[in-house]
Coordinates of C-alpha atoms in Angstrom, one line a residue:
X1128 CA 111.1 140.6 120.4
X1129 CA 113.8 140.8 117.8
X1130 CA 111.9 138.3 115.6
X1131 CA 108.9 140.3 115.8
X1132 CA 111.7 143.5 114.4
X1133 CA 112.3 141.5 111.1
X1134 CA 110.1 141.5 107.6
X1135 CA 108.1 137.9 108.0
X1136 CA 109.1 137.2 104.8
X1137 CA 112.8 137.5 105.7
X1138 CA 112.1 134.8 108.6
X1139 CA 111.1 132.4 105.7
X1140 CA 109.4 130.0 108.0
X1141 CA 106.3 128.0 106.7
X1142 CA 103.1 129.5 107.6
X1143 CA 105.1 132.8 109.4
X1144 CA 102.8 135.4 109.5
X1145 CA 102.7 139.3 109.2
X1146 CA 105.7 140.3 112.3
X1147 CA 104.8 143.5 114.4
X1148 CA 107.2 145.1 111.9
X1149 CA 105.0 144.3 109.0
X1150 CA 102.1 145.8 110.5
X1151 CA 104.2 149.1 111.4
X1152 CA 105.4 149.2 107.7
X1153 CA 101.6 148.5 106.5
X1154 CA 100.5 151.4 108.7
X1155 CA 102.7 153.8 107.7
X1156 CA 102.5 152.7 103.8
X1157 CA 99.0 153.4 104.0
X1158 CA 99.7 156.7 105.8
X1159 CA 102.0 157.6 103.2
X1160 CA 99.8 157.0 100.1
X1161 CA 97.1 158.7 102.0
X1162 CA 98.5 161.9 102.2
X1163 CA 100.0 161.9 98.8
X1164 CA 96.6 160.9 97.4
X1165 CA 95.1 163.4 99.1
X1166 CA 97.9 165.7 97.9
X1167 CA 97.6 165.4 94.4
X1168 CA 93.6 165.1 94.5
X1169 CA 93.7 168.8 96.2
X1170 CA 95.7 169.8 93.4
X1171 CA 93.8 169.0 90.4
X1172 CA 90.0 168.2 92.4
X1173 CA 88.9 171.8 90.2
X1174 CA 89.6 169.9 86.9
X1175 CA 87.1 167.0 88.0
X1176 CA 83.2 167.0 87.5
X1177 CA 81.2 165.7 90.2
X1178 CA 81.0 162.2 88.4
X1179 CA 84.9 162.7 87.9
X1180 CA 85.5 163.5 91.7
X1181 CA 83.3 160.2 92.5
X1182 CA 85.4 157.8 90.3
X1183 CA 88.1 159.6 92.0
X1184 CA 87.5 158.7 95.2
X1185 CA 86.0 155.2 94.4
X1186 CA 89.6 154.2 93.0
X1187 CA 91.5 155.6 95.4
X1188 CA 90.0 154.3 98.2
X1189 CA 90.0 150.6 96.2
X1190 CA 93.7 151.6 95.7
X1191 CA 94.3 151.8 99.6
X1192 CA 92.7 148.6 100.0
X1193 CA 94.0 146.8 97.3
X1194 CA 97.6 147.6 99.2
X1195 CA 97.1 144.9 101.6
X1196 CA 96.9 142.3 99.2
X1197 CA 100.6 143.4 98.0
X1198 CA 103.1 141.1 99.3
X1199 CA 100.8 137.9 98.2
X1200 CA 99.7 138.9 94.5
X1201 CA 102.5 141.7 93.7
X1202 CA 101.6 141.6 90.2
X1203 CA 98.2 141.4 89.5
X1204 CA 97.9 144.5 92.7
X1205 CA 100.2 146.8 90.6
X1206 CA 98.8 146.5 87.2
X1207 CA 95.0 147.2 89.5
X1208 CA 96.6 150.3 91.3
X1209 CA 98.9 151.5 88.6
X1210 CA 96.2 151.4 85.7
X1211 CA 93.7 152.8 88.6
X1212 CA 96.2 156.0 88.8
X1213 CA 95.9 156.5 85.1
X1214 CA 91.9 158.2 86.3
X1215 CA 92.3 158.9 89.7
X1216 CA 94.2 161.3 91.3
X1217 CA 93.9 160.1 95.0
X1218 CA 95.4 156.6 93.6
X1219 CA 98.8 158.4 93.2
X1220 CA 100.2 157.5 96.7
X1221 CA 99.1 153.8 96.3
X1222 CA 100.5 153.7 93.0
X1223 CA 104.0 154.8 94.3
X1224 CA 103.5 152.1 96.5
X1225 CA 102.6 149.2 94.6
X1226 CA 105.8 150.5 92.0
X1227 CA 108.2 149.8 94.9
X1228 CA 106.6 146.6 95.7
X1229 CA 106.6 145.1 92.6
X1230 CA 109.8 145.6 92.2
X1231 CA 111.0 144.4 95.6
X1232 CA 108.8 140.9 95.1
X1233 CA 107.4 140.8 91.8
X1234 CA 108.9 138.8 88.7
X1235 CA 110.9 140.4 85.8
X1236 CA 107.9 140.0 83.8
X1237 CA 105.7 141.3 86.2
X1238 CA 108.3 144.7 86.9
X1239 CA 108.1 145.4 82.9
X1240 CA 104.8 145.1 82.7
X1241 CA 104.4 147.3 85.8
X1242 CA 106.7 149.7 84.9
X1243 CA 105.2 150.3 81.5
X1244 CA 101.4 150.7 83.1
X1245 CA 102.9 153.1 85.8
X1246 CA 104.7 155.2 82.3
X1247 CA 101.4 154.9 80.7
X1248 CA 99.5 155.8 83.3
X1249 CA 101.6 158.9 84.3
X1250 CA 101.5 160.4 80.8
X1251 CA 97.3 159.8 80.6
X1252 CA 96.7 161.2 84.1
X1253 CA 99.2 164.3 83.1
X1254 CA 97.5 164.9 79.5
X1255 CA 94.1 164.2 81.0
X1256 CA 94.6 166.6 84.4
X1257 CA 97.2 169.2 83.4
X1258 CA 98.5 172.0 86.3
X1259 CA 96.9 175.6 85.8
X1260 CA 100.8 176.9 86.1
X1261 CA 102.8 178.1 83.1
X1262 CA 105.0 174.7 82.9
X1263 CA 105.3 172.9 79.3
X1264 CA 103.2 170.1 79.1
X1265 CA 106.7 168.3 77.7
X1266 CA 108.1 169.2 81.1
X1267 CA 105.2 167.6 83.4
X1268 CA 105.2 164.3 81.1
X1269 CA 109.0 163.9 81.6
X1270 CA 108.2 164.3 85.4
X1271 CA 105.4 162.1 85.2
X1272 CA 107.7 159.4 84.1
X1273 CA 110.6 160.2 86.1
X1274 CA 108.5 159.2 88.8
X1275 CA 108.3 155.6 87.9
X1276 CA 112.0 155.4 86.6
X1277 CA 113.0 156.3 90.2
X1278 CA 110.5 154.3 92.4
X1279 CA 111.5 151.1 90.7
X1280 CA 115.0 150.9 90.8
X1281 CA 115.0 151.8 94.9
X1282 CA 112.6 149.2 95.0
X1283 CA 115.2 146.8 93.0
X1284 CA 118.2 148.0 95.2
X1285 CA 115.7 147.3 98.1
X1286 CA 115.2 143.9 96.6
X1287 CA 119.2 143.4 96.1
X1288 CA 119.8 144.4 100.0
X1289 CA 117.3 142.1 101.1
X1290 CA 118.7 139.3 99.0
X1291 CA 122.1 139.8 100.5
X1292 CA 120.3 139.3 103.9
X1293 CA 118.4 136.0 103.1
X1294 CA 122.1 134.9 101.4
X1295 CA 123.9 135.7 104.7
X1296 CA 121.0 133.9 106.9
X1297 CA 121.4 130.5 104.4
X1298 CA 124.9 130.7 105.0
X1299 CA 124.8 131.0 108.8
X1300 CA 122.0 128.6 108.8
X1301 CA 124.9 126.2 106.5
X1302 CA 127.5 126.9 108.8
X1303 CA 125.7 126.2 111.8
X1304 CA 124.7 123.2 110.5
X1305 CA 128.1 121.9 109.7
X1306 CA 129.2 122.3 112.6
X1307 CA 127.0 120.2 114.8
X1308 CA 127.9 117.7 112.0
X1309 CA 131.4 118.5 112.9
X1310 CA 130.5 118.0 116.7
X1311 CA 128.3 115.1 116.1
X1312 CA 131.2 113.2 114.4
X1313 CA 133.9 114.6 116.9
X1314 CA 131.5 113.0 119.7
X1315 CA 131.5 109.6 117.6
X1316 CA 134.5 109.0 117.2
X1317 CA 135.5 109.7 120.8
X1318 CA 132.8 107.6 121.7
X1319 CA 134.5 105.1 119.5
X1320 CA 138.2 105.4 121.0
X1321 CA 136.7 105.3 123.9
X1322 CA 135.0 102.0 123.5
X1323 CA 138.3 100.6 121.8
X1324 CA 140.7 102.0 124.3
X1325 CA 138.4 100.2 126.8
X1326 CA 138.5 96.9 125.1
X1327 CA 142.5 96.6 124.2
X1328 CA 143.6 97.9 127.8
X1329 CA 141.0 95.7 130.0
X1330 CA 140.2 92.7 128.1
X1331 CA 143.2 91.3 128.5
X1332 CA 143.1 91.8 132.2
X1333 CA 139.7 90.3 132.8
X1334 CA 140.3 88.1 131.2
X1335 CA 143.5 87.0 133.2
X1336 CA 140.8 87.3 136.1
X1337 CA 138.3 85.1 134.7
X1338 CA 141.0 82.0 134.3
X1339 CA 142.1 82.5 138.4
X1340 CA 138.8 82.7 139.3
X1341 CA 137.4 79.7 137.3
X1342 CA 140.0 77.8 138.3
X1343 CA 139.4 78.0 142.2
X1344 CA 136.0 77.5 141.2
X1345 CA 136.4 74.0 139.1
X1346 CA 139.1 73.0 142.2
X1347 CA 137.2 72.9 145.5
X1348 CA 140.0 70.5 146.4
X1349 CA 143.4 72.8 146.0
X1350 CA 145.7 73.1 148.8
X1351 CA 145.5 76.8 150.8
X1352 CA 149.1 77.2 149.1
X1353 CA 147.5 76.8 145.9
X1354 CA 144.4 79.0 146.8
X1355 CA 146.6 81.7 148.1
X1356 CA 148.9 81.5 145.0
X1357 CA 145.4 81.7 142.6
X1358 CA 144.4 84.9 145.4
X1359 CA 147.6 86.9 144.7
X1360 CA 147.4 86.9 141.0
X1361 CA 143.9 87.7 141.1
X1362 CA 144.3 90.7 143.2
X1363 CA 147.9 91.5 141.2
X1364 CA 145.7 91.5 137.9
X1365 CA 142.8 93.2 139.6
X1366 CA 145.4 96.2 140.3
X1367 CA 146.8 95.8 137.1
X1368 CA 143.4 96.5 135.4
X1369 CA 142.5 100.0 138.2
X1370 CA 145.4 101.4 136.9
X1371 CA 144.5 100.6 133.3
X1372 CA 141.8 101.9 133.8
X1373 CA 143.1 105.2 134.9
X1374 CA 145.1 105.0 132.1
X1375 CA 142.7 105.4 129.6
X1376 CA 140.9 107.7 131.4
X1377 CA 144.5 109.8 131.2
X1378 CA 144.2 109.4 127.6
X1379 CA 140.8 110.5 127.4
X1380 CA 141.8 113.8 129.4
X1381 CA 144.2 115.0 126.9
X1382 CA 142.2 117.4 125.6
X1383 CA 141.3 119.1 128.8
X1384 CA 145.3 119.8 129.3
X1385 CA 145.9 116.5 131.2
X1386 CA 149.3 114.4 129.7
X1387 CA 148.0 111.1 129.4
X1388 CA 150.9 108.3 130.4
X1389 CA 152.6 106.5 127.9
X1390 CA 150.8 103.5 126.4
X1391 CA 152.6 100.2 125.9
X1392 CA 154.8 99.5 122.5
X1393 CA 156.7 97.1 121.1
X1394 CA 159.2 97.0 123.8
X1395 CA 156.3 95.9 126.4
X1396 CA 155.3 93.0 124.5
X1397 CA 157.7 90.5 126.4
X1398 CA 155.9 91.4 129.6
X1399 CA 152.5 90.9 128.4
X1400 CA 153.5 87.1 127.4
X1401 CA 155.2 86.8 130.5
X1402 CA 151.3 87.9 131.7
X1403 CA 150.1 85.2 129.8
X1404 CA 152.6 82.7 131.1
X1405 CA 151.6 82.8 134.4
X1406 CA 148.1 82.7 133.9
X1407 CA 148.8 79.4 132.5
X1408 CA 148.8 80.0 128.5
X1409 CA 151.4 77.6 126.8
X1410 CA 153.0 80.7 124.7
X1411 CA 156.3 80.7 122.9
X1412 CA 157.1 83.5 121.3
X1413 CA 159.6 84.7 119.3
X1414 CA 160.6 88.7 119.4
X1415 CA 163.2 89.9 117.1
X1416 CA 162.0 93.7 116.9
X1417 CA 162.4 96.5 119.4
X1418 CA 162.1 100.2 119.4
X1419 CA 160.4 101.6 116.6
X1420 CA 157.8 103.9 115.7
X1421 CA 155.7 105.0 118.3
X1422 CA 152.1 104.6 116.7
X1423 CA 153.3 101.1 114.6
X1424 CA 155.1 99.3 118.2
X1425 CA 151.7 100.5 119.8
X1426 CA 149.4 98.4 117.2
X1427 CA 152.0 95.6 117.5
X1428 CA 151.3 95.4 121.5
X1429 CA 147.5 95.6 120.5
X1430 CA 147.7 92.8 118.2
X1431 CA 149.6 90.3 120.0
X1432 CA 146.9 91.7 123.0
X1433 CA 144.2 90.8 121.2
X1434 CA 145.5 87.2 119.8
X1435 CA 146.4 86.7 123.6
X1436 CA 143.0 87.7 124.8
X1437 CA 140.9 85.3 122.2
X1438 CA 143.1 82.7 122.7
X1439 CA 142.3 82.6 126.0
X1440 CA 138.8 82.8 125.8
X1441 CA 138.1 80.7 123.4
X1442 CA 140.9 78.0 123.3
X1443 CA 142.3 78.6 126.7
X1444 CA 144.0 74.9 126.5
X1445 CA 145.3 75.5 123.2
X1446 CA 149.1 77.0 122.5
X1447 CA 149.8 79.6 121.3
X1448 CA 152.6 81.0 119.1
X1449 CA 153.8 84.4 118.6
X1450 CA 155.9 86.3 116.5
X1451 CA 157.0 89.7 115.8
X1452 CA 159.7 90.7 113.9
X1453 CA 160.8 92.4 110.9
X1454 CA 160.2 91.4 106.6
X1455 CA 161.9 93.2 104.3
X1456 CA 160.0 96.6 104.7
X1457 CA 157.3 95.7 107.1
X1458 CA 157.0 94.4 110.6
X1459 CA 155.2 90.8 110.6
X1460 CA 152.9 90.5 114.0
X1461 CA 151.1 87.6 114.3
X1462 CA 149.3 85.0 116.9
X1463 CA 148.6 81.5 116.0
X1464 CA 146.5 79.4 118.2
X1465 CA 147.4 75.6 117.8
X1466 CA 143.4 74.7 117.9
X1467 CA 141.5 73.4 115.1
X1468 CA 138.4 75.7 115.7
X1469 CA 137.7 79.0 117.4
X1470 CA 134.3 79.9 118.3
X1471 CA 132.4 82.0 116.2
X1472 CA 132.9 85.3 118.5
X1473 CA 136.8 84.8 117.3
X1474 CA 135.9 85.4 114.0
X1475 CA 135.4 89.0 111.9
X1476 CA 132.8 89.3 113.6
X1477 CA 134.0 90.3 116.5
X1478 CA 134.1 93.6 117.9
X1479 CA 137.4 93.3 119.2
X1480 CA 139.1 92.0 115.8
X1481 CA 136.7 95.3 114.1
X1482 CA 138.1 97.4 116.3
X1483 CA 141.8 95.8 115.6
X1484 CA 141.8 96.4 112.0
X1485 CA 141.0 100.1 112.0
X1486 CA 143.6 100.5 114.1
X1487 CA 145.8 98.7 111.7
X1488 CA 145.0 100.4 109.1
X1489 CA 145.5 104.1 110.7
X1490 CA 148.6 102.9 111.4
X1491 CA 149.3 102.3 107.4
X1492 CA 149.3 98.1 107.7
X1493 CA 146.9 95.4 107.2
X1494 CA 145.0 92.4 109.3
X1495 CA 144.4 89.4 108.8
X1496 CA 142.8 86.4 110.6
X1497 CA 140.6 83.2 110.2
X1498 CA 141.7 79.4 110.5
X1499 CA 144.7 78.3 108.0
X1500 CA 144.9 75.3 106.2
X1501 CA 146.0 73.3 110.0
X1502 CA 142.9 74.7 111.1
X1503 CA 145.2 76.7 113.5
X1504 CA 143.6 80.1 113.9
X1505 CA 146.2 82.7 112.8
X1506 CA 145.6 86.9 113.4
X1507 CA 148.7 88.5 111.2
X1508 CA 149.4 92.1 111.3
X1509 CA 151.7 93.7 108.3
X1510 CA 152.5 97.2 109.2
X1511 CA 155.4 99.8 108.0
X1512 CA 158.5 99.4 109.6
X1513 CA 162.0 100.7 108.9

C-alpha cells in the first residue's frame, strides 16, 4: 500500500506503471484545470463570436486531453497547451499545468522554450481578450506574465525536492548494498577460519588415529599387550580430538559472549612432539624459544603442527627434524622430513600448507616449503620476534 502512495516515477523501476497516487494527482490535475478553464472562459466568453467560442472549446477540451500525455512527452505537451492558451480561454488551467510539469520533468531547453510560449501566449491572449474593468492594459500584461514567472519556479523547487528524494533512495539503496557485501564477506571469512581452525586443531589428531589403527590392521599377529597398548592411544587421541573440537567450537562462540579457551603457543610445542613420539615418528627437535607473543608462538605451534601432520601422512617412515628458535630479529620455525619425495598433496597445493601461509602472513612472517637440494622436504616459517 505504501508503494502504491509514491509518484511511479519516484519508484524508478523498469516498466513501473502509473501508482494509485498518480491517478489521484491526474484526477485532481484535470479537476483543477477544469475549473480554471471554465473560470476564465466565463469571464471573457462575451468577447468571443460563435466561431470564437467553438475554437474555444475545441482547444480546451484538446488541452485537457493532451494532459495525460504529460509525464511521457513534457515538452512537446507544453509547447501544444501553452501556444493553445494563446486563443483559448478554457486552455488556461491546462496551461498552468503543463508550465509546472515541464519544469518538474522537462529539459533546460525544453523549460525556456516553454516558458517563453507560456510569456507569449499570456500577453496575446490579454491583448486579444482584454477585462471590461477600468485596469491598465500595462497592469493585466504584467499579471499575465507573472503567472508563468511563478508556476515555473514552484515547479523547479518541486523538481529540486524530488531530486533530493531519488538522491536519498540511491544512497539507501548504496548503503544497503554495502552492507550485505559487508555481511557476505564477514560470513566468508568465518567460513574460512572455520575451515582452518578445523584443519590445524584435528588433523593432527586423526591423524595420530589413522597410524594406531593401521597398524592393528597390517599386525593381525600382535600380542593382546600390544593390541591393548595400540587401544589406549587410540582412545587417549580420540579424547584428545572431542575436546579439540570443543575448542574450536569455543573459539567460534566468541562473538556470542562465550570466552573461548586458550589455544596452544610456543610453549606447547614440546608436547605436541612428545605426541608425535609416541605415535611412532622418529622426531628430534631442537627448541630454544619460549614465551613470546601470543599470536606469533600460536603460528609457530601451527607450523610445526602442520610439518608433523604431512610428515606423517605422507612419509610416515621418514624422520623428521625440527627446530624453533630465535635469528637475529625473527623466530626461525621449521620441519624437515629426511625423505627424498613427498607426495604431491604435500606440495603448495595443499589446502593445509594454503591455509598455513595466510596465517603466516597475518602474523607479519613468511612460509616457505618444497624439497631442498637433499631432496629433504623442508616447511620454514620466519616470523617477528623480539
Amino acid at each position: 500500500m505504501s508503494r502504491q502512495m509514491l509518484p511511479g516515477a519516484l519508484l524508478q523501476e523498469p516498466g513501473s506503471k502509473r501508482t494509485a497516487r498518480d491517478w489521484l494527482v491526474d484526477v485532481l490535475m484535470t479537476l483543477i484545470a477544469l475549473t480554471v478553464g471554465v473560470l476564465v472562459y466565463t469571464e471573457s466568453e462575451q468577447a468571443h463570436s460563435d466561431f470564437e467560442d467553438l475554437i474555444d472549446l475545441t482547444l480546451g477540451v484538446t488541452s485537457l486531453i493532451a494532459l495525460w500525455w504529460r509525464r511521457r512527452w513534457p515538452g512537446a505537451i507544453g509547447i501544444l497547451i501553452t501556444a493553445a492558451s494563446a486563443f483559448s480561454a478554457f486552455s488556461a488551467g491546462a496551461a498552468l499545468i503543463a508550465l509546472f510539469n515541464v519544469a518538474l520533468r522537462g529539459t533546460r531547453r525544453q523549460i525556456i522554450t516553454v516558458t517563453a510560449v507560456g510569456i507569449a501566449g499570456g500577453i496575446v491572449y490579454t491583448v486579444m481578450y482584454p477585462t471590461e474593468d477600468d485596469v491598465p492594459l500595462a497592469i493585466e500584461l504584467a499579471f499575465a506574465v507573472l503567472i508563468t514567472l511563478v508556476v515555473v519556479p514552484w515547479g523547479l523547487f518541486t523538481r529540486t525536492q524530488r531530486d533530493l528524494v531519488h538522491t536519498e533512495r540511491d544512497r539507501a539503496k548504496k548503503a544497503e548494498a554495502e552492507q550485505l557485501a559487508h555481511v557476505e564477506a564477514a560470513r566468508e571469512a568465518e567460513r574460512r577460519r572455520i575451515a582452518g581452525e578445523m584443519h590445524d586443531v584435528l588433523a593432527h589428531r586423526l591423524s595420530l588415529l589413522s597410524v594406531h589403527a593401521g597398524a592393528l590392521e597390517f599386525r593381525p599377529d600382535a600380542t593382546p599387550a600390544e593390541i591393548s597398548e595400540a587401544a589406549g592411544v587410540i582412545r587417549a587421541t580420540a579424547t584428545e580430538a572431542l575436546r579439540d573440537l570443543r575448542d574450536v567450537i569455543g573459539v567460534l562462540r566468541t562473538s556470542d559472549g562465550v570466552t573461548a579457551p586458550p589455544q596452544p603457543t610456543l610453549d606447547a610445542i614440546p608436547a605436541l612432539v612428545e605426541e608425535s613420539r609416541a605415535a611412532g615418528m622418529h622426531v628430534r627437535a631442537r627448541i630454544e624459544a619460549s614465551g613470546g607473543e601470543v599470536m606469533v608462538g600460536r603460528t609457530a605451534y601451527r607450523v610445526v603442527q602442520e610439518g608433523l601432520t604431512n610428515a606423517r601422512k605422507h612419509a610416515p617412515a621418514a624422520a623428521v627434524e625440527v627446530t624453533v628458535g630465535p635469528s637475529d630479529a625473527s623466530l626461525v620455525v621449521e620441519v624437515v622430513s629426511r625423505k627424498s619425495a613427498l607426495a604431491p598433496e604435500a606440495g603448495p597445493g595443499g589446502s593445509g600448507l594454503i591455509g598455513l601461509t595466510e596465517r603466516v602472513a597475518l602474523a607479519g612472517g613468511s612460509l616457505e616449503h618444497g624439497p631442498n637440494r637433499r631432496g629433504d622436504f623442508v616447511l620454514r616459517a620466519v616470523l617477528p620476534w623480539t
